[in-house]
PDB file of C-alpha atoms in Angstrom:
ATOM      1  CA  SER A 591      54.950  81.491 105.826  1.00 45.00           C
ATOM      2  CA  GLU A 592      56.652  84.436 104.207  1.00 52.00           C
ATOM      3  CA  SER A 593      54.903  87.176 106.176  1.00 51.00           C
ATOM      4  CA  ALA A 594      55.477  85.491 109.520  1.00 53.00           C
ATOM      5  CA  PHE A 595      59.115  85.142 108.547  1.00 52.00           C
ATOM      6  CA  LEU A 596      59.362  88.824 107.732  1.00 53.00           C
ATOM      7  CA  LYS A 597      57.561  89.789 110.883  1.00 57.00           C
ATOM      8  CA  SER A 598      60.142  88.017 112.986  1.00 69.00           C
ATOM      9  CA  LEU A 599      62.873  89.972 111.195  1.00 76.00           C
ATOM     10  CA  GLN A 600      63.274  93.583 111.961  1.00 82.00           C
ATOM     11  CA  ILE A 601      65.784  96.029 110.680  1.00 83.00           C
ATOM     12  CA  VAL A 602      67.374  98.449 113.085  1.00 83.00           C
ATOM     13  CA  ARG A 603      69.247 101.382 111.618  1.00 83.00           C
ATOM     14  CA  ILE A 604      71.972 103.010 113.636  1.00 81.00           C
ATOM     15  CA  THR A 605      73.767 106.178 112.628  1.00 80.00           C
ATOM     16  CA  VAL A 606      76.648 107.498 114.654  1.00 79.00           C
ATOM     17  CA  PRO A 607      79.353 110.069 113.980  1.00 75.00           C
ATOM     18  CA  ASP A 608      82.880 108.662 114.125  1.00 71.00           C
ATOM     19  CA  GLN A 609      85.720 110.524 115.829  1.00 70.00           C
ATOM     20  CA  THR A 610      86.044 112.900 112.889  1.00 75.00           C
ATOM     21  CA  GLY A 611      82.318 113.584 112.725  1.00 74.00           C
ATOM     22  CA  VAL A 612      81.701 111.480 109.627  1.00 75.00           C
ATOM     23  CA  LEU A 613      78.458 109.553 109.989  1.00 76.00           C
ATOM     24  CA  ILE A 614      78.838 105.798 110.084  1.00 75.00           C
ATOM     25  CA  ASN A 615      75.780 104.024 108.761  1.00 82.00           C
ATOM     26  CA  GLN A 616      74.918 100.577 109.823  1.00 89.00           C
ATOM     27  CA  SER A 617      71.888  98.426 109.876  1.00 90.00           C
ATOM     28  CA  ALA A 618      71.191  95.358 111.940  1.00 89.00           C
ATOM     29  CA  VAL A 619      68.746  92.694 110.895  1.00 90.00           C
ATOM     30  CA  VAL A 620      67.303  91.240 114.070  1.00 89.00           C
ATOM     31  CA  ASP A 621      65.879  87.743 113.834  1.00 89.00           C
ATOM     32  CA  GLN A 622      64.310  87.213 117.242  1.00 84.00           C
ATOM     33  CA  GLN A 623      63.048  83.761 116.472  1.00 86.00           C
ATOM     34  CA  ASN A 624      66.536  82.427 115.867  1.00 88.00           C
ATOM     35  CA  ASP A 625      68.411  84.774 118.189  1.00 89.00           C
ATOM     36  CA  LEU A 626      70.460  86.199 115.341  1.00 92.00           C
ATOM     37  CA  VAL A 627      71.616  89.732 114.736  1.00 92.00           C
ATOM     38  CA  THR A 628      73.317  90.515 111.433  1.00 94.00           C
ATOM     39  CA  PHE A 629      75.102  93.830 111.170  1.00 92.00           C
ATOM     40  CA  SER A 630      75.952  95.473 107.896  1.00 93.00           C
ATOM     41  CA  VAL A 631      78.533  98.122 108.568  1.00 89.00           C
ATOM     42  CA  THR A 632      79.249 100.584 105.796  1.00 84.00           C
ATOM     43  CA  SER A 633      82.596 102.326 105.974  1.00 75.00           C
ATOM     44  CA  PRO A 634      83.079 105.953 104.912  1.00 70.00           C
ATOM     45  CA  ALA A 635      84.535 104.502 101.693  1.00 74.00           C
ATOM     46  CA  ASN A 636      81.102 102.971 101.141  1.00 76.00           C
ATOM     47  CA  GLN A 637      82.158  99.376 101.613  1.00 80.00           C
ATOM     48  CA  THR A 638      80.123  97.000 103.677  1.00 88.00           C
ATOM     49  CA  SER A 639      81.319  94.421 106.162  1.00 93.00           C
ATOM     50  CA  THR A 640      79.035  91.857 107.757  1.00 95.00           C
ATOM     51  CA  VAL A 641      79.072  90.879 111.407  1.00 96.00           C
ATOM     52  CA  LEU A 642      76.791  88.081 112.534  1.00 96.00           C
ATOM     53  CA  PHE A 643      75.938  87.458 116.189  1.00 95.00           C
ATOM     54  CA  ASP A 644      74.571  83.950 116.660  1.00 94.00           C
ATOM     55  CA  VAL A 645      73.350  84.164 120.242  1.00 93.00           C
ATOM     56  CA  LYS A 646      72.118  80.563 120.434  1.00 92.00           C
ATOM     57  CA  ARG A 647      75.469  79.115 119.463  1.00 93.00           C
ATOM     58  CA  ARG A 648      77.418  81.846 121.235  1.00 94.00           C
ATOM     59  CA  LEU A 649      79.384  82.770 118.135  1.00 95.00           C
ATOM     60  CA  ILE A 650      80.299  85.971 116.372  1.00 96.00           C
ATOM     61  CA  CYS A 651      81.371  85.878 112.764  1.00 97.00           C
ATOM     62  CA  TYR A 652      83.090  88.804 111.066  1.00 96.00           C
ATOM     63  CA  LYS A 653      83.136  88.966 107.288  1.00 94.00           C
ATOM     64  CA  PRO A 654      85.130  92.002 106.232  1.00 90.00           C
ATOM     65  CA  VAL A 655      84.576  93.769 102.983  1.00 83.00           C
ATOM     66  CA  ASP A 656      86.805  92.798 100.058  1.00 80.00           C
ATOM     67  CA  GLN A 657      88.155  89.692 101.703  1.00 83.00           C
ATOM     68  CA  ASP A 658      87.531  86.035 101.178  1.00 88.00           C
ATOM     69  CA  SER A 659      87.761  85.439 104.886  1.00 92.00           C
ATOM     70  CA  CYS A 660      85.490  84.871 107.835  1.00 95.00           C
ATOM     71  CA  PHE A 661      86.693  85.282 111.387  1.00 95.00           C
ATOM     72  CA  LEU A 662      84.985  83.528 114.286  1.00 96.00           C
ATOM     73  CA  ARG A 663      85.009  84.068 117.987  1.00 95.00           C
ATOM     74  CA  THR A 664      83.047  82.981 121.012  1.00 95.00           C
ATOM     75  CA  MET A 665      80.697  85.509 122.555  1.00 95.00           C
ATOM     76  CA  GLU A 666      81.577  86.998 125.911  1.00 93.00           C
ATOM     77  CA  LYS A 667      79.312  88.598 128.450  1.00 92.00           C
ATOM     78  CA  SER A 668      79.845  92.099 127.067  1.00 90.00           C
ATOM     79  CA  ASP A 669      78.798  90.855 123.622  1.00 91.00           C
ATOM     80  CA  TYR A 670      75.587  89.464 125.078  1.00 90.00           C
ATOM     81  CA  ASP A 671      74.827  92.728 126.812  1.00 88.00           C
ATOM     82  CA  ASN A 672      75.402  94.709 123.638  1.00 87.00           C
ATOM     83  CA  VAL A 673      73.287  92.439 121.468  1.00 88.00           C
ATOM     84  CA  GLN A 674      70.480  92.211 124.020  1.00 84.00           C
ATOM     85  CA  SER A 675      69.968  95.936 123.620  1.00 76.00           C
ATOM     86  CA  LEU A 676      69.141  95.218 119.982  1.00 79.00           C
ATOM     87  CA  LEU A 677      66.942  92.206 120.437  1.00 75.00           C
ATOM     88  CA  HIS A 678      64.466  94.335 122.391  1.00 70.00           C
ATOM     89  CA  GLU A 679      64.624  97.712 120.761  1.00 63.00           C
ATOM     90  CA  SER A 680      62.841  99.997 118.382  1.00 59.00           C
ATOM     91  CA  THR A 681      64.059 100.469 114.869  1.00 62.00           C
ATOM     92  CA  GLN A 682      65.905 103.744 114.563  1.00 63.00           C
ATOM     93  CA  PHE A 683      68.814 105.165 116.481  1.00 66.00           C
ATOM     94  CA  GLN A 684      70.793 108.299 116.107  1.00 66.00           C
ATOM     95  CA  LEU A 685      73.599 108.145 118.613  1.00 66.00           C
ATOM     96  CA  SER A 686      75.100 111.439 119.625  1.00 66.00           C
ATOM     97  CA  GLY A 687      78.830 111.323 119.214  1.00 61.00           C
ATOM     98  CA  ASN A 688      79.786 113.020 122.444  1.00 69.00           C
ATOM     99  CA  GLU A 689      78.119 110.507 124.728  1.00 75.00           C
ATOM    100  CA  THR A 690      79.250 107.458 122.854  1.00 78.00           C
ATOM    101  CA  ARG A 691      81.525 105.135 124.793  1.00 85.00           C
ATOM    102  CA  ARG A 692      84.226 103.882 122.460  1.00 86.00           C
ATOM    103  CA  GLN A 693      86.059 100.649 123.058  1.00 89.00           C
ATOM    104  CA  THR A 694      88.682  98.826 121.074  1.00 90.00           C
ATOM    105  CA  GLU A 695      88.999  95.067 121.037  1.00 91.00           C
ATOM    106  CA  TYR A 696      91.914  93.241 119.519  1.00 90.00           C
ATOM    107  CA  LEU A 697      91.464  89.840 117.978  1.00 92.00           C
ATOM    108  CA  GLY A 698      94.397  87.699 116.995  1.00 90.00           C
ATOM    109  CA  VAL A 699      93.707  85.546 113.955  1.00 90.00           C
ATOM    110  CA  LEU A 700      94.877  81.968 114.346  1.00 84.00           C
ATOM    111  CA  ALA A 701      96.066  81.652 110.793  1.00 77.00           C
ATOM    112  CA  ALA A 702      96.937  77.974 111.066  1.00 78.00           C
ATOM    113  CA  SER A 703      93.485  76.980 112.252  1.00 79.00           C
ATOM    114  CA  GLN A 704      91.415  76.807 109.123  1.00 88.00           C
ATOM    115  CA  VAL A 705      87.781  75.837 109.783  1.00 92.00           C
ATOM    116  CA  ASP A 706      85.884  73.569 107.420  1.00 92.00           C
ATOM    117  CA  VAL A 707      82.744  75.409 106.295  1.00 91.00           C
ATOM    118  CA  SER A 708      80.698  72.211 106.412  1.00 90.00           C
ATOM    119  CA  THR A 709      81.208  72.025 110.183  1.00 91.00           C
ATOM    120  CA  LEU A 710      79.384  75.343 110.635  1.00 90.00           C
ATOM    121  CA  GLU A 711      75.649  75.661 111.059  1.00 88.00           C
ATOM    122  CA  GLU A 712      73.478  77.887 108.951  1.00 85.00           C
ATOM    123  CA  PRO A 713      73.501  80.906 108.697  1.00 89.00           C
ATOM    124  CA  LEU A 714      77.260  80.992 109.182  1.00 92.00           C
ATOM    125  CA  GLN A 715      77.650  78.460 106.443  1.00 92.00           C
ATOM    126  CA  ALA A 716      75.837  80.646 103.946  1.00 92.00           C
ATOM    127  CA  LEU A 717      77.778  83.727 104.979  1.00 92.00           C
ATOM    128  CA  CYS A 718      81.173  82.050 104.718  1.00 94.00           C
ATOM    129  CA  GLN A 719      80.481  79.713 101.821  1.00 91.00           C
ATOM    130  CA  ASP A 720      83.426  80.725  99.641  1.00 88.00           C
ATOM    131  CA  SER A 721      85.754  82.008 102.319  1.00 92.00           C
ATOM    132  CA  SER A 722      88.645  80.807 104.349  1.00 93.00           C
ATOM    133  CA  ILE A 723      87.460  80.658 107.948  1.00 94.00           C
ATOM    134  CA  HIS A 724      89.641  81.219 110.983  1.00 93.00           C
ATOM    135  CA  TRP A 725      89.180  81.283 114.713  1.00 93.00           C
ATOM    136  CA  THR A 726      90.351  84.359 116.533  1.00 93.00           C
ATOM    137  CA  ARG A 727      91.081  84.998 120.155  1.00 89.00           C
ATOM    138  CA  ARG A 728      90.846  88.114 122.207  1.00 88.00           C
ATOM    139  CA  VAL A 729      94.210  89.644 122.996  1.00 85.00           C
ATOM    140  CA  GLU A 730      95.226  92.555 125.170  1.00 82.00           C
ATOM    141  CA  GLY A 731      96.454  94.748 122.373  1.00 73.00           C
ATOM    142  CA  PRO A 732      98.762  94.511 119.427  1.00 66.00           C
ATOM    143  CA  GLY A 733     102.347  93.831 120.385  1.00 67.00           C
ATOM    144  CA  LYS A 734     104.947  96.096 118.873  1.00 67.00           C
ATOM    145  CA  GLN A 735     105.883  93.685 116.141  1.00 64.00           C
ATOM    146  CA  ARG A 736     102.324  92.978 115.071  1.00 69.00           C
ATOM    147  CA  LEU A 737     100.525  94.668 112.293  1.00 73.00           C
ATOM    148  CA  VAL A 738      96.872  95.554 112.761  1.00 69.00           C
ATOM    149  CA  TYR A 739      95.293  94.164 109.678  1.00 79.00           C
ATOM    150  CA  PHE A 740      91.956  95.978 109.649  1.00 84.00           C
ATOM    151  CA  CYS A 741      89.232  97.124 112.032  1.00 87.00           C
ATOM    152  CA  ILE A 742      85.445  96.997 111.927  1.00 90.00           C
ATOM    153  CA  ASP A 743      83.433  99.489 113.988  1.00 88.00           C
ATOM    154  CA  ILE A 744      80.121  98.351 115.404  1.00 89.00           C
ATOM    155  CA  CYS A 745      77.782 100.601 117.362  1.00 86.00           C
ATOM    156  CA  PHE A 746      75.004  99.418 119.646  1.00 86.00           C
ATOM    157  CA  PRO A 747      71.856 101.211 120.816  1.00 80.00           C
ATOM    158  CA  SER A 748      73.322 101.293 124.310  1.00 80.00           C
ATOM    159  CA  ASN A 749      75.570 104.052 122.924  1.00 81.00           C
ATOM    160  CA  ILE A 750      78.649 101.862 122.860  1.00 86.00           C
ATOM    161  CA  CYS A 751      80.821 101.686 119.768  1.00 87.00           C
ATOM    162  CA  VAL A 752      83.325  98.881 119.592  1.00 90.00           C
ATOM    163  CA  SER A 753      86.198  98.975 117.185  1.00 90.00           C
ATOM    164  CA  VAL A 754      87.190  95.366 116.548  1.00 92.00           C
ATOM    165  CA  CYS A 755      90.732  95.156 115.203  1.00 90.00           C
ATOM    166  CA  PHE A 756      92.278  92.036 113.758  1.00 89.00           C
ATOM    167  CA  TYR A 757      95.841  90.976 113.269  1.00 86.00           C
ATOM    168  CA  TYR A 758      97.580  87.726 112.553  1.00 80.00           C
ATOM    169  CA  LEU A 759      99.243  85.922 115.401  1.00 74.00           C
ATOM    170  CA  PRO A 760     102.609  84.420 114.570  1.00 68.00           C
ATOM    171  CA  GLU A 761     102.301  80.680 114.098  1.00 59.00           C
TER     172      GLU A 761
END
């Protein structure tokens, strides 16, 4: 039923100042029944990227603003810990900038490995319907010759902000 469906969804709003003091607004839709957390991250330029944590299938999907691409990666323990803080939390957070732990993760995009959207389960399929889909893997940091392509900042109630930066790995 519709109301039961809505009850199992809750929206968590998180506001945090970035390094320059500009407030980053994001909201997370928490679907406890299906173990899904969908982040909408709005950049200072007012563009929204989507990041979907599918805890059951241990996948994270990043869909950056303005791009016909989805980037996938497998969840790691730190991702679980961060998302758990959302699955059991209240609905409003104002993180204070000075206590926020900031981390940067680098993900190399495996450009050659295109994923067929029909092999994905919902809700990833819906999110990435008209996109090219690529696996990524965690890398130590961008090498000198690599260009960071873009970053998405995600903040969790545990007062951790992770800047996830993508770049293409040479074939």
